[in-house]
Amino acid sequence: MSIDILLHSIQQYGYFALFFALWLGIVGMPIPDEAIVMTGGMVVSMHWPQPLPSFALTYMGVVSGLSLGYVLGRWMGAPVLEKLGKKAKLAAAIERSQKLLARYGPYTLIISYFLPVVRHVVPYLVGINRMPFGRYALFSYTTGFVWTSLFFAAGYFFGDRMEAIHAAVTRYGWYALGAAVIGFAAYKLVEGAKRKRGLRLRERHNSDY
């Protein structure tokens, strides 16, 4: 599935296309989650889907897709992990995930959101380790809301540069996205300050007369 097909699916099926594209990320959709979430923000900027339902279903798609991994890990255990480990790319992600869990414990659920592939592996591992679901949800769902908000906003404001943003985030991690969002916020603050200053000058000029 390409971005063009995803856009066509959103036009045809509405908000639920975003949900299912993210929910199916657990089985290795060819479009990265970041690109799907940014696409959701981009189409909202075009004013044809409603912002709140689009964001809500995007967020639900993210957390439910990862929760499926947790459930599979908890109830099916190590055999699932062994099958995943037969693929070289996933084997590397599993090893990296295990190292992160050994070092950071449950906080790995926060870190993993900003690491492609690893974000899907970590829920399997914490499920296998039988982390209580309440604890999993606290870490994963809270971080998922922040993560979804960042990429949704990036797609909304910078949809025309989506591929460049995704490439930067993939290469440099979430720091690149954070820098872009902070830069945009700073630009808006400066622009607002200039506008207010201009209004004050006009008001002062009018009062002189």
Coordinates of N, CA and C in Angstrom, one line a residue:
M1 N 0.9 -1.2 0.0 CA 0.0 0.0 0.0 C 0.9 1.2 0.0
S2 N 0.7 2.1 -1.0 CA 1.4 3.4 -1.0 C 0.6 4.5 -0.4
I3 N 1.2 5.7 -0.3 CA 0.5 6.8 0.3 C -0.7 7.2 -0.6
D4 N -0.5 7.1 -1.9 CA -1.6 7.4 -2.8 C -2.8 6.5 -2.6
I5 N -2.6 5.2 -2.4 CA -3.6 4.2 -2.1 C -4.3 4.5 -0.7
L6 N -3.4 4.9 0.2 CA -4.0 5.3 1.6 C -4.9 6.5 1.4
L7 N -4.5 7.5 0.7 CA -5.3 8.7 0.5 C -6.6 8.3 -0.2
H8 N -6.6 7.4 -1.2 CA -7.8 7.0 -1.8 C -8.7 6.2 -0.9
S9 N -8.1 5.4 0.0 CA -8.9 4.7 1.0 C -9.5 5.6 2.0
I10 N -8.8 6.7 2.4 CA -9.4 7.7 3.3 C -10.6 8.4 2.6
Q11 N -10.5 8.7 1.3 CA -11.6 9.3 0.6 C -12.8 8.4 0.5
Q12 N -12.5 7.1 0.3 CA -13.6 6.1 0.1 C -14.2 5.6 1.4
Y13 N -13.3 5.4 2.5 CA -13.8 4.8 3.7 C -13.8 5.8 4.9
G14 N -13.3 7.0 4.7 CA -13.3 8.0 5.8 C -12.3 7.7 6.8
Y15 N -12.6 8.1 8.1 CA -11.7 8.0 9.2 C -11.2 6.6 9.5
F16 N -12.1 5.6 9.2 CA -11.7 4.2 9.6 C -10.5 3.7 8.8
A17 N -10.2 4.3 7.6 CA -9.1 3.9 6.9 C -7.8 4.1 7.7
L18 N -7.8 5.2 8.4 CA -6.6 5.6 9.2 C -6.5 4.5 10.4
F19 N -7.6 4.2 11.0 CA -7.6 3.3 12.1 C -7.0 1.9 11.7
F20 N -7.6 1.4 10.6 CA -7.2 0.0 10.2 C -5.8 0.0 9.6
A21 N -5.4 1.1 8.9 CA -4.0 1.1 8.4 C -3.0 1.0 9.6
L22 N -3.3 1.7 10.7 CA -2.4 1.6 11.8 C -2.6 0.3 12.6
W23 N -3.8 -0.1 12.8 CA -4.0 -1.4 13.5 C -3.3 -2.5 12.8
L24 N -3.3 -2.5 11.5 CA -2.7 -3.6 10.7 C -1.1 -3.4 10.7
G25 N -0.6 -2.3 11.3 CA 0.8 -2.2 11.3 C 1.5 -3.3 12.0
I26 N 0.8 -4.0 12.9 CA 1.3 -5.1 13.6 C 1.8 -6.3 12.7
V27 N 1.1 -6.4 11.5 CA 1.5 -7.4 10.6 C 2.4 -7.0 9.5
G28 N 3.0 -5.7 9.7 CA 4.0 -5.3 8.8 C 3.5 -4.6 7.6
M29 N 2.6 -3.6 7.7 CA 2.2 -2.8 6.6 C 3.4 -2.1 6.0
P30 N 3.4 -2.0 4.6 CA 4.6 -1.4 4.0 C 4.7 0.1 4.2
I31 N 3.6 0.8 4.7 CA 3.7 2.2 5.0 C 4.1 2.4 6.5
P32 N 5.2 3.1 6.9 CA 5.5 3.3 8.3 C 4.4 4.0 9.0
D33 N 4.2 3.7 10.3 CA 3.2 4.3 11.1 C 3.3 5.8 11.1
E34 N 4.6 6.4 11.1 CA 4.7 7.8 11.1 C 4.1 8.4 9.9
A35 N 4.3 7.8 8.7 CA 3.8 8.3 7.5 C 2.2 8.3 7.5
I36 N 1.6 7.2 8.1 CA 0.2 7.1 8.1 C -0.4 8.2 9.0
V37 N 0.2 8.5 10.2 CA -0.3 9.5 11.1 C -0.1 10.9 10.5
M38 N 1.0 11.1 9.8 CA 1.2 12.4 9.2 C 0.2 12.6 8.0
T39 N -0.1 11.5 7.3 CA -1.1 11.6 6.2 C -2.5 12.0 6.8
G40 N -2.8 11.5 8.0 CA -4.1 11.9 8.7 C -4.1 13.4 8.9
G41 N -3.0 13.9 9.5 CA -2.9 15.3 9.7 C -3.0 16.1 8.4
M42 N -2.3 15.6 7.4 CA -2.3 16.3 6.1 C -3.7 16.5 5.5
V43 N -4.5 15.3 5.5 CA -5.8 15.4 4.9 C -6.8 16.3 5.7
V44 N -6.5 16.4 7.0 CA -7.3 17.3 7.9 C -7.1 18.7 7.5
S45 N -5.8 19.0 7.1 CA -5.5 20.4 6.7 C -6.1 20.8 5.4
M46 N -6.6 19.8 4.6 CA -7.4 20.0 3.4 C -8.8 20.3 3.6
H47 N -9.3 20.2 4.9 CA -10.6 20.6 5.3 C -11.7 19.7 4.9
W48 N -11.4 18.4 4.5 CA -12.5 17.5 4.2 C -12.8 16.5 5.3
P49 N -11.9 16.0 6.1 CA -12.4 15.2 7.2 C -12.4 16.1 8.5
Q50 N -13.2 15.8 9.5 CA -13.3 16.5 10.7 C -12.1 16.2 11.6
P51 N -11.5 17.3 12.2 CA -10.2 17.1 12.9 C -10.3 16.1 14.1
L52 N -11.3 16.3 14.9 CA -11.4 15.5 16.2 C -11.6 14.0 15.9
P53 N -12.6 13.6 15.0 CA -12.7 12.2 14.7 C -11.5 11.6 14.1
S54 N -10.9 12.4 13.2 CA -9.7 11.9 12.5 C -8.6 11.6 13.5
F55 N -8.3 12.5 14.4 CA -7.3 12.3 15.4 C -7.6 11.2 16.3
A56 N -8.9 11.1 16.8 CA -9.3 10.1 17.7 C -9.1 8.7 17.1
L57 N -9.5 8.5 15.9 CA -9.4 7.2 15.3 C -7.9 6.9 14.9
T58 N -7.2 7.9 14.6 CA -5.7 7.7 14.4 C -5.1 7.2 15.7
Y59 N -5.4 7.9 16.8 CA -4.8 7.5 18.1 C -5.2 6.1 18.5
M60 N -6.5 5.8 18.3 CA -7.0 4.5 18.6 C -6.3 3.4 17.8
G61 N -6.1 3.7 16.5 CA -5.4 2.8 15.6 C -4.0 2.5 16.1
V62 N -3.3 3.6 16.6 CA -1.9 3.4 17.1 C -1.9 2.5 18.3
V63 N -2.7 2.9 19.3 CA -2.6 2.1 20.6 C -3.2 0.7 20.5
S64 N -4.3 0.6 19.7 CA -4.9 -0.8 19.6 C -4.0 -1.7 18.8
G65 N -3.3 -1.2 17.8 CA -2.3 -2.0 17.1 C -1.2 -2.5 18.0
L66 N -0.7 -1.7 18.8 CA 0.4 -2.1 19.7 C -0.1 -3.0 20.8
S67 N -1.4 -2.7 21.3 CA -2.0 -3.5 22.3 C -2.2 -4.9 21.8
L68 N -2.5 -5.1 20.5 CA -2.6 -6.4 20.0 C -1.3 -7.2 20.1
G69 N -0.2 -6.5 19.9 CA 1.1 -7.2 20.2 C 1.3 -7.6 21.6
Y70 N 0.8 -6.8 22.5 CA 0.9 -7.1 24.0 C 0.1 -8.4 24.3
V71 N -1.1 -8.4 23.7 CA -2.0 -9.5 24.0 C -1.5 -10.8 23.4
L72 N -0.9 -10.7 22.1 CA -0.3 -11.9 21.5 C 0.9 -12.4 22.3
G73 N 1.7 -11.5 22.8 CA 2.8 -11.9 23.6 C 2.4 -12.5 24.9
R74 N 1.4 -12.0 25.6 CA 0.9 -12.5 26.9 C 0.3 -13.8 26.8
W75 N -0.5 -14.0 25.7 CA -1.3 -15.3 25.7 C -0.7 -16.4 24.8
M76 N 0.2 -16.0 23.8 CA 0.8 -17.0 23.0 C 2.3 -17.2 23.3
G77 N 2.9 -16.2 24.0 CA 4.2 -16.4 24.5 C 5.4 -16.5 23.5
A78 N 6.4 -17.2 23.9 CA 7.7 -17.2 23.2 C 7.6 -17.7 21.8
P79 N 6.7 -18.7 21.4 CA 6.6 -19.2 20.0 C 6.4 -18.0 19.0
V80 N 5.6 -17.0 19.4 CA 5.4 -15.9 18.5 C 6.8 -15.2 18.2
L81 N 7.5 -15.0 19.3 CA 8.8 -14.3 19.2 C 9.8 -15.1 18.4
E82 N 9.8 -16.4 18.5 CA 10.7 -17.3 17.8 C 10.4 -17.2 16.3
K83 N 9.1 -17.1 15.9 CA 8.8 -17.0 14.5 C 9.2 -15.6 14.0
L84 N 9.0 -14.6 14.8 CA 9.5 -13.2 14.3 C 11.0 -13.2 14.2
G85 N 11.7 -13.9 15.1 CA 13.1 -13.8 15.0 C 13.8 -14.5 13.8
K86 N 13.0 -15.2 13.0 CA 13.6 -15.8 11.8 C 13.9 -14.8 10.7
K87 N 13.3 -13.6 10.8 CA 13.5 -12.6 9.8 C 14.7 -11.7 10.3
A88 N 15.6 -11.4 9.5 CA 16.8 -10.7 9.9 C 16.5 -9.3 10.5
K89 N 15.6 -8.6 9.8 CA 15.3 -7.2 10.3 C 14.6 -7.3 11.7
L90 N 13.7 -8.2 11.8 CA 13.0 -8.3 13.1 C 14.0 -8.9 14.2
A91 N 14.9 -9.8 13.8 CA 15.8 -10.3 14.8 C 16.7 -9.2 15.4
A92 N 17.1 -8.3 14.5 CA 17.9 -7.1 15.0 C 17.0 -6.2 16.0
A93 N 15.7 -6.0 15.6 CA 14.8 -5.2 16.4 C 14.6 -5.9 17.7
I94 N 14.4 -7.2 17.7 CA 14.2 -8.0 19.0 C 15.4 -7.9 19.9
E95 N 16.6 -8.0 19.3 CA 17.8 -7.9 20.2 C 17.9 -6.5 20.8
R96 N 17.6 -5.5 19.9 CA 17.7 -4.1 20.4 C 16.6 -3.9 21.5
S97 N 15.4 -4.4 21.3 CA 14.3 -4.3 22.3 C 14.7 -4.9 23.6
Q98 N 15.3 -6.1 23.5 CA 15.7 -6.8 24.8 C 16.7 -6.0 25.5
K99 N 17.7 -5.4 24.8 CA 18.7 -4.6 25.5 C 18.1 -3.4 26.2
L100 N 17.1 -2.8 25.5 CA 16.5 -1.6 26.0 C 15.7 -1.9 27.3
L101 N 15.0 -3.1 27.2 CA 14.2 -3.5 28.4 C 15.1 -3.8 29.6
A102 N 16.2 -4.5 29.3 CA 17.2 -4.8 30.4 C 17.7 -3.5 31.0
R103 N 17.9 -2.5 30.2 CA 18.5 -1.3 30.8 C 17.4 -0.3 31.4
Y104 N 16.3 -0.2 30.7 CA 15.3 0.9 31.1 C 14.0 0.3 31.7
G105 N 13.8 -1.0 31.6 CA 12.6 -1.6 32.2 C 11.3 -1.1 31.5
P106 N 10.3 -0.8 32.2 CA 9.0 -0.3 31.6 C 9.1 1.0 30.8
Y107 N 10.1 1.8 31.1 CA 10.3 3.0 30.4 C 10.7 2.8 28.9
T108 N 11.0 1.6 28.6 CA 11.3 1.2 27.2 C 10.0 1.4 26.4
L109 N 8.8 1.3 27.0 CA 7.6 1.5 26.2 C 7.5 3.0 25.7
I110 N 8.1 3.9 26.5 CA 8.2 5.3 26.1 C 9.2 5.5 24.9
I111 N 10.4 4.9 25.2 CA 11.5 5.1 24.2 C 11.1 4.5 22.9
S112 N 10.5 3.3 22.9 CA 10.2 2.5 21.7 C 9.3 3.2 20.7
Y113 N 8.5 4.1 21.2 CA 7.6 4.7 20.2 C 8.3 5.5 19.2
F114 N 9.5 5.9 19.5 CA 10.3 6.8 18.6 C 11.4 5.9 17.8
L115 N 11.2 4.6 17.8 CA 12.1 3.7 17.1 C 11.3 2.8 16.2
P116 N 11.3 3.0 14.9 CA 10.6 2.1 14.0 C 10.9 0.7 14.2
V117 N 9.9 -0.2 14.0 CA 10.0 -1.6 14.2 C 10.1 -2.0 15.7
V118 N 11.0 -1.4 16.4 CA 11.1 -1.7 17.9 C 9.8 -1.4 18.6
R119 N 9.1 -0.3 18.1 CA 7.8 0.0 18.8 C 6.8 -1.1 18.8
H120 N 6.9 -2.0 17.7 CA 6.0 -3.1 17.6 C 6.5 -4.4 18.3
V121 N 7.8 -4.4 18.5 CA 8.4 -5.6 19.2 C 8.3 -5.5 20.7
V122 N 8.5 -4.3 21.3 CA 8.5 -4.2 22.7 C 7.1 -4.6 23.4
P123 N 6.0 -4.3 22.8 CA 4.7 -4.8 23.4 C 4.7 -6.4 23.5
Y124 N 5.2 -7.0 22.4 CA 5.3 -8.5 22.5 C 6.1 -8.9 23.7
L125 N 7.3 -8.3 23.9 CA 8.2 -8.7 25.0 C 7.6 -8.4 26.3
V126 N 7.0 -7.3 26.5 CA 6.4 -7.0 27.9 C 5.2 -7.9 28.1
G127 N 4.5 -8.3 27.0 CA 3.4 -9.2 27.2 C 3.9 -10.6 27.6
I128 N 5.0 -11.0 27.0 CA 5.6 -12.3 27.3 C 6.0 -12.3 28.8
N129 N 6.6 -11.1 29.2 CA 7.0 -11.0 30.6 C 5.9 -10.8 31.6
R130 N 4.7 -10.8 31.0 CA 3.4 -10.6 31.8 C 3.4 -9.3 32.7
M131 N 3.8 -8.2 32.0 CA 3.6 -7.0 32.7 C 2.1 -6.7 32.9
P132 N 1.6 -6.3 34.0 CA 0.2 -6.0 34.2 C -0.3 -5.0 33.1
F133 N -1.5 -5.3 32.6 CA -2.0 -4.5 31.5 C -2.2 -3.1 31.9
G134 N -2.6 -2.8 33.2 CA -2.8 -1.4 33.7 C -1.5 -0.7 33.6
R135 N -0.4 -1.3 33.9 CA 0.9 -0.6 33.8 C 1.3 -0.4 32.4
Y136 N 1.1 -1.4 31.5 CA 1.4 -1.3 30.1 C 0.6 -0.1 29.5
A137 N -0.7 -0.1 29.8 CA -1.5 1.0 29.3 C -1.1 2.4 29.8
L138 N -0.7 2.5 31.0 CA -0.2 3.8 31.6 C 1.0 4.3 30.7
F139 N 2.0 3.5 30.5 CA 3.1 3.9 29.7 C 2.8 4.1 28.3
S140 N 2.2 3.1 27.7 CA 2.0 3.0 26.2 C 1.0 4.0 25.7
Y141 N -0.2 4.1 26.4 CA -1.3 4.9 25.9 C -0.9 6.4 26.1
T142 N -0.3 6.7 27.2 CA 0.1 8.1 27.4 C 1.1 8.6 26.4
T143 N 2.2 7.8 26.2 CA 3.2 8.1 25.2 C 2.6 8.1 23.8
G144 N 1.7 7.2 23.6 CA 1.0 7.1 22.3 C 0.2 8.4 21.9
F145 N -0.4 9.0 22.9 CA -1.1 10.2 22.7 C -0.2 11.3 22.3
V146 N 1.0 11.4 23.0 CA 2.0 12.5 22.7 C 2.6 12.2 21.3
W147 N 2.9 11.0 21.0 CA 3.5 10.6 19.7 C 2.6 10.9 18.6
T148 N 1.3 10.5 18.7 CA 0.3 10.7 17.7 C 0.1 12.2 17.5
S149 N 0.1 13.0 18.6 CA -0.2 14.4 18.5 C 1.0 15.1 17.7
L150 N 2.2 14.7 17.9 CA 3.4 15.3 17.3 C 3.3 15.0 15.8
F151 N 3.1 13.7 15.4 CA 3.2 13.4 14.0 C 1.9 13.9 13.2
F152 N 0.8 13.9 13.9 CA -0.5 14.4 13.3 C -0.3 15.9 13.0
A153 N 0.3 16.7 14.0 CA 0.5 18.1 13.8 C 1.6 18.3 12.7
A154 N 2.6 17.5 12.7 CA 3.6 17.6 11.6 C 2.9 17.5 10.2
G155 N 2.0 16.5 10.1 CA 1.3 16.3 8.8 C 0.4 17.5 8.5
Y156 N -0.2 18.0 9.5 CA -1.1 19.1 9.3 C -0.4 20.4 8.8
F157 N 0.7 20.7 9.5 CA 1.4 21.9 9.1 C 2.4 21.8 8.0
F158 N 3.0 20.6 7.9 CA 4.1 20.4 6.9 C 3.8 19.2 6.0
G159 N 2.5 19.0 5.6 CA 2.1 17.9 4.8 C 2.9 17.8 3.5
D160 N 3.2 19.0 2.9 CA 3.9 19.0 1.6 C 5.3 18.6 1.7
R161 N 5.8 18.5 2.9 CA 7.2 18.0 3.1 C 7.2 16.7 4.0
M162 N 6.2 16.0 3.9 CA 6.0 14.8 4.7 C 7.1 13.8 4.5
E163 N 7.5 13.5 3.2 CA 8.6 12.5 3.0 C 9.9 12.9 3.6
A164 N 10.2 14.2 3.5 CA 11.5 14.7 4.0 C 11.5 14.6 5.6
I165 N 10.3 14.9 6.2 CA 10.2 14.8 7.6 C 10.4 13.4 8.1
H166 N 9.7 12.5 7.4 CA 9.8 11.1 7.7 C 11.2 10.5 7.6
A167 N 11.9 11.0 6.5 CA 13.3 10.5 6.3 C 14.2 11.0 7.5
A168 N 13.9 12.3 7.9 CA 14.7 12.9 9.0 C 14.5 12.2 10.3
V169 N 13.2 11.9 10.6 CA 12.8 11.2 11.8 C 13.4 9.8 11.8
T170 N 13.3 9.1 10.7 CA 13.9 7.7 10.6 C 15.4 7.7 10.9
R171 N 16.0 8.8 10.4 CA 17.5 8.8 10.5 C 18.0 9.4 11.8
Y172 N 17.3 10.4 12.3 CA 17.8 11.1 13.5 C 16.9 10.9 14.7
G173 N 15.8 10.2 14.5 CA 14.9 10.0 15.7 C 14.0 11.1 15.9
W174 N 13.3 11.1 17.1 CA 12.2 12.0 17.4 C 12.8 13.4 17.6
Y175 N 14.1 13.6 17.8 CA 14.7 14.9 18.0 C 14.4 15.8 16.7
A176 N 14.5 15.2 15.5 CA 14.2 16.0 14.3 C 12.8 16.5 14.3
L177 N 11.8 15.6 14.7 CA 10.4 16.1 14.7 C 10.2 17.1 15.8
G178 N 10.8 16.9 16.9 CA 10.7 17.9 18.0 C 11.2 19.2 17.6
A179 N 12.4 19.2 16.9 CA 13.0 20.5 16.5 C 12.1 21.2 15.5
A180 N 11.4 20.4 14.6 CA 10.5 21.0 13.6 C 9.3 21.7 14.3
V181 N 8.7 20.9 15.2 CA 7.5 21.5 15.9 C 7.9 22.7 16.7
I182 N 9.0 22.7 17.4 CA 9.5 23.8 18.2 C 9.8 25.0 17.3
G183 N 10.4 24.7 16.2 CA 10.7 25.8 15.2 C 9.5 26.5 14.7
F184 N 8.5 25.6 14.4 CA 7.2 26.2 13.9 C 6.5 27.0 15.0
A185 N 6.5 26.5 16.2 CA 5.9 27.2 17.3 C 6.6 28.6 17.6
A186 N 7.9 28.6 17.5 CA 8.7 29.8 17.7 C 8.3 30.8 16.6
Y187 N 8.2 30.3 15.3 CA 7.8 31.2 14.2 C 6.5 31.8 14.4
K188 N 5.5 31.0 14.9 CA 4.2 31.5 15.1 C 4.2 32.6 16.2
L189 N 5.0 32.3 17.3 CA 5.0 33.3 18.4 C 5.6 34.6 17.9
V190 N 6.7 34.5 17.1 CA 7.3 35.8 16.6 C 6.4 36.5 15.7
E191 N 5.7 35.7 14.8 CA 4.7 36.3 13.9 C 3.6 37.0 14.7
G192 N 3.1 36.4 15.7 CA 2.0 36.9 16.6 C 2.5 38.2 17.3
A193 N 3.7 38.2 17.8 CA 4.3 39.4 18.5 C 4.4 40.5 17.5
K194 N 4.8 40.3 16.3 CA 4.9 41.3 15.3 C 3.6 41.9 14.9
R195 N 2.6 41.0 14.8 CA 1.2 41.5 14.5 C 0.7 42.4 15.6
K196 N 0.9 42.0 16.9 CA 0.4 42.8 18.0 C 1.1 44.1 18.0
R197 N 2.4 44.1 17.8 CA 3.2 45.3 17.8 C 2.7 46.3 16.7
G198 N 2.4 45.7 15.5 CA 1.8 46.5 14.4 C 0.5 47.1 14.8
L199 N -0.4 46.4 15.5 CA -1.7 46.9 15.9 C -1.5 48.0 16.9
R200 N -0.6 47.9 17.8 CA -0.3 48.9 18.8 C 0.2 50.2 18.2
L201 N 1.1 50.1 17.2 CA 1.6 51.2 16.5 C 0.5 52.0 15.8
R202 N -0.4 51.2 15.1 CA -1.5 51.8 14.4 C -2.5 52.5 15.4
E203 N -2.7 51.9 16.5 CA -3.6 52.5 17.5 C -3.0 53.8 18.1
R204 N -1.7 53.7 18.3 CA -1.0 54.9 18.8 C -1.0 56.0 17.8
H205 N -0.8 55.6 16.5 CA -0.8 56.6 15.4 C -2.2 57.3 15.3
N206 N -3.3 56.4 15.4 CA -4.6 57.0 15.3 C -5.0 57.9 16.5
S207 N -4.5 57.5 17.7 CA -4.7 58.3 18.9 C -4.1 59.7 18.8
D208 N -3.0 59.8 18.0 CA -2.3 61.1 17.9 C -3.2 62.1 17.1
Y209 N -4.1 61.6 16.3 CA -5.0 62.4 15.5 C -6.4 62.6 16.2

